[in-house]
Amino acid sequence: MGGALIPRVHGVELDGLVLVGNRRRDRSVEWTPPGGVIDRGESIREGLAREVFEETGLTVAGWSDLRYSVIVEAPQLDWRLRVEAWEASDVVGEIVVADPDGIVEEVRQVASSEAMTLLTTSPQWVHVPVGHWLNGSLGPAGSFRFRIIGTDRSTSRVERLE
């Protein structure tokens, strides 16, 4: 999976980033950077560019660097998630919500302070690394690891591993 960190639109710094509001099965909304599953045969950046366009209508004009990676292990659910978050050097176009998966309901360009508030709706493995990136406390190509304990979303807990 991949996530796109978009700090500028049409060359204008946002002092924040672009976030998407994702409707979940339980009808809650989680705010995250745009991104998703990379299709077979796509590079991570090709897949991310596709996901950004599908979810936001914006076209990635170029990529900067890999900013961080995340590994989430859920041993009791028998799954493992690996995410790479890449920073877009710029995006162009107009925001259009036309997610073919029907998950994204809203797209916002937000300042860092609003982003941190919205991101509290997302899982810890999303908002912790994005928060580090936003406040500049992320080292080059940072790495984060998390473990989910439990099998039910409402009662499970997430641990950050060092």
Tab-separated table of C-alpha atoms in Angstrom:
chain	number	residue	atom	x	y	z
A	1	MET	CA	0.000	0.000	0.000
A	2	GLY	CA	1.009	3.580	-0.384
A	3	GLY	CA	0.140	7.005	0.927
A	4	ALA	CA	0.706	10.357	-0.783
A	5	LEU	CA	1.816	13.358	1.257
A	6	ILE	CA	0.705	16.433	-0.702
A	7	PRO	CA	2.045	19.677	0.846
A	8	ARG	CA	1.554	21.899	-2.212
A	9	VAL	CA	-1.048	22.355	-4.953
A	10	HIS	CA	-0.224	24.208	-8.186
A	11	GLY	CA	3.155	25.104	-6.652
A	12	VAL	CA	1.583	26.825	-3.626
A	13	GLU	CA	2.679	25.598	-0.185
A	14	LEU	CA	-0.303	24.632	1.980
A	15	ASP	CA	1.405	24.762	5.396
A	16	GLY	CA	-0.388	21.446	5.743
A	17	LEU	CA	-1.552	18.821	3.274
A	18	VAL	CA	-4.391	17.299	1.289
A	19	LEU	CA	-6.570	14.823	3.215
A	20	VAL	CA	-9.431	12.568	2.154
A	21	GLY	CA	-12.455	11.595	4.264
A	22	ASN	CA	-12.996	7.828	3.963
A	23	ARG	CA	-16.381	6.311	4.891
A	24	ARG	CA	-15.839	3.025	6.729
A	25	ARG	CA	-18.159	0.010	7.003
A	26	ASP	CA	-19.322	1.110	10.456
A	27	ARG	CA	-20.333	4.466	8.821
A	28	SER	CA	-17.578	6.416	10.622
A	29	VAL	CA	-15.284	8.731	8.637
A	30	GLU	CA	-11.487	8.485	8.849
A	31	TRP	CA	-9.297	11.286	7.515
A	32	THR	CA	-6.069	10.148	5.844
A	33	PRO	CA	-3.672	11.213	3.124
A	34	PRO	CA	-4.837	9.838	-0.250
A	35	GLY	CA	-3.518	6.405	-1.144
A	36	GLY	CA	-4.364	2.747	-1.265
A	37	VAL	CA	-3.530	-0.607	-2.746
A	38	ILE	CA	-0.896	-0.705	-5.462
A	39	ASP	CA	-2.028	-2.892	-8.352
A	40	ARG	CA	0.057	-5.748	-9.701
A	41	GLY	CA	2.520	-4.451	-12.281
A	42	GLU	CA	2.519	-0.872	-10.942
A	43	SER	CA	5.462	0.749	-9.228
A	44	ILE	CA	4.620	2.297	-5.857
A	45	ARG	CA	4.723	5.816	-7.332
A	46	GLU	CA	2.642	4.843	-10.388
A	47	GLY	CA	0.031	3.289	-8.105
A	48	LEU	CA	0.068	6.281	-5.782
A	49	ALA	CA	-0.376	8.695	-8.680
A	50	ARG	CA	-3.376	6.634	-9.824
A	51	GLU	CA	-4.842	6.571	-6.299
A	52	VAL	CA	-4.351	10.340	-5.882
A	53	PHE	CA	-6.170	10.984	-9.154
A	54	GLU	CA	-8.995	8.522	-8.400
A	55	GLU	CA	-9.557	9.874	-4.892
A	56	THR	CA	-8.988	13.601	-5.434
A	57	GLY	CA	-9.022	14.438	-9.154
A	58	LEU	CA	-5.488	15.870	-8.737
A	59	THR	CA	-2.620	14.807	-10.999
A	60	VAL	CA	0.802	14.264	-9.428
A	61	ALA	CA	3.306	16.426	-11.339
A	62	GLY	CA	6.301	14.803	-9.664
A	63	TRP	CA	7.546	13.017	-6.567
A	64	SER	CA	10.087	14.107	-3.991
A	65	ASP	CA	11.252	11.321	-1.715
A	66	LEU	CA	10.056	8.408	0.340
A	67	ARG	CA	9.287	10.094	3.676
A	68	TYR	CA	8.516	7.055	5.823
A	69	SER	CA	7.360	3.462	5.852
A	70	VAL	CA	4.945	1.741	8.211
A	71	ILE	CA	4.544	-1.916	9.103
A	72	VAL	CA	1.427	-3.029	10.971
A	73	GLU	CA	1.164	-6.581	12.252
A	74	ALA	CA	-2.107	-8.114	13.407
A	75	PRO	CA	-1.141	-11.650	14.459
A	76	GLN	CA	-4.597	-12.556	15.787
A	77	LEU	CA	-6.152	-11.480	12.480
A	78	ASP	CA	-3.365	-13.145	10.491
A	79	TRP	CA	-2.484	-10.089	8.433
A	80	ARG	CA	0.403	-7.715	7.889
A	81	LEU	CA	0.299	-4.292	6.264
A	82	ARG	CA	3.214	-2.410	4.726
A	83	VAL	CA	2.811	1.208	3.639
A	84	GLU	CA	5.237	3.585	1.944
A	85	ALA	CA	4.478	7.313	2.199
A	86	TRP	CA	5.905	9.439	-0.608
A	87	GLU	CA	5.854	13.226	-0.782
A	88	ALA	CA	4.519	14.720	-4.005
A	89	SER	CA	6.639	17.627	-5.241
A	90	ASP	CA	3.481	19.168	-6.724
A	91	VAL	CA	-0.013	18.316	-7.938
A	92	VAL	CA	-2.167	20.050	-10.527
A	93	GLY	CA	-5.839	19.998	-11.457
A	94	GLU	CA	-9.101	20.596	-9.682
A	95	ILE	CA	-10.396	18.618	-6.729
A	96	VAL	CA	-13.096	16.197	-7.821
A	97	VAL	CA	-14.440	13.436	-5.593
A	98	ALA	CA	-14.998	10.478	-7.924
A	99	ASP	CA	-13.532	7.524	-6.015
A	100	PRO	CA	-14.349	4.365	-8.015
A	101	ASP	CA	-14.368	2.403	-4.745
A	102	GLY	CA	-17.002	4.720	-3.240
A	103	ILE	CA	-15.015	5.183	-0.017
A	104	VAL	CA	-13.748	8.770	-0.326
A	105	GLU	CA	-16.538	11.241	0.422
A	106	GLU	CA	-14.628	14.497	0.810
A	107	VAL	CA	-11.245	16.035	-0.039
A	108	ARG	CA	-9.743	18.981	1.844
A	109	GLN	CA	-6.626	21.122	1.614
A	110	VAL	CA	-5.894	21.784	5.290
A	111	ALA	CA	-3.367	23.610	7.452
A	112	SER	CA	-1.204	21.515	9.793
A	113	SER	CA	-3.302	22.311	12.878
A	114	GLU	CA	-6.559	21.247	11.203
A	115	ALA	CA	-4.839	18.194	9.720
A	116	MET	CA	-3.786	17.012	13.174
A	117	THR	CA	-7.370	17.393	14.431
A	118	LEU	CA	-8.844	15.503	11.462
A	119	LEU	CA	-6.182	12.792	11.631
A	120	THR	CA	-7.259	11.808	15.152
A	121	THR	CA	-10.082	9.894	13.418
A	122	SER	CA	-7.545	7.648	11.677
A	123	PRO	CA	-5.699	4.655	13.121
A	124	GLN	CA	-2.545	5.299	15.133
A	125	TRP	CA	-0.403	3.878	12.312
A	126	VAL	CA	-1.696	6.706	10.096
A	127	HIS	CA	-1.771	9.761	12.369
A	128	VAL	CA	1.481	9.156	14.273
A	129	PRO	CA	3.813	9.137	11.233
A	130	VAL	CA	1.900	11.909	9.434
A	131	GLY	CA	2.132	14.001	12.621
A	132	HIS	CA	5.900	13.504	12.761
A	133	TRP	CA	6.164	14.512	9.101
A	134	LEU	CA	3.998	17.617	9.614
A	135	ASN	CA	5.935	18.869	12.646
A	136	GLY	CA	9.324	18.195	11.064
A	137	SER	CA	10.429	15.597	13.609
A	138	LEU	CA	10.791	12.839	11.029
A	139	GLY	CA	14.273	11.690	10.101
A	140	PRO	CA	15.160	10.782	6.518
A	141	ALA	CA	12.955	7.880	5.393
A	142	GLY	CA	11.593	7.211	8.890
A	143	SER	CA	10.250	3.826	9.868
A	144	PHE	CA	7.292	2.974	12.122
A	145	ARG	CA	6.044	-0.382	13.409
A	146	PHE	CA	2.741	-1.176	15.101
A	147	ARG	CA	0.987	-4.288	16.386
A	148	ILE	CA	-2.760	-4.748	16.716
A	149	ILE	CA	-3.795	-6.873	19.680
A	150	GLY	CA	-7.290	-8.338	19.400
A	151	THR	CA	-9.723	-9.287	16.683
A	152	ASP	CA	-12.535	-6.739	17.088
A	153	ARG	CA	-12.063	-3.126	15.999
A	154	SER	CA	-14.000	-1.737	18.969
A	155	THR	CA	-11.997	-3.620	21.608
A	156	SER	CA	-8.578	-4.187	20.059
A	157	ARG	CA	-5.604	-2.043	20.982
A	158	VAL	CA	-2.657	-0.793	18.974
A	159	GLU	CA	0.903	-0.841	20.289
A	160	ARG	CA	3.758	1.102	18.739
A	161	LEU	CA	6.886	-1.035	18.501
A	162	GLU	CA	10.327	0.552	18.657
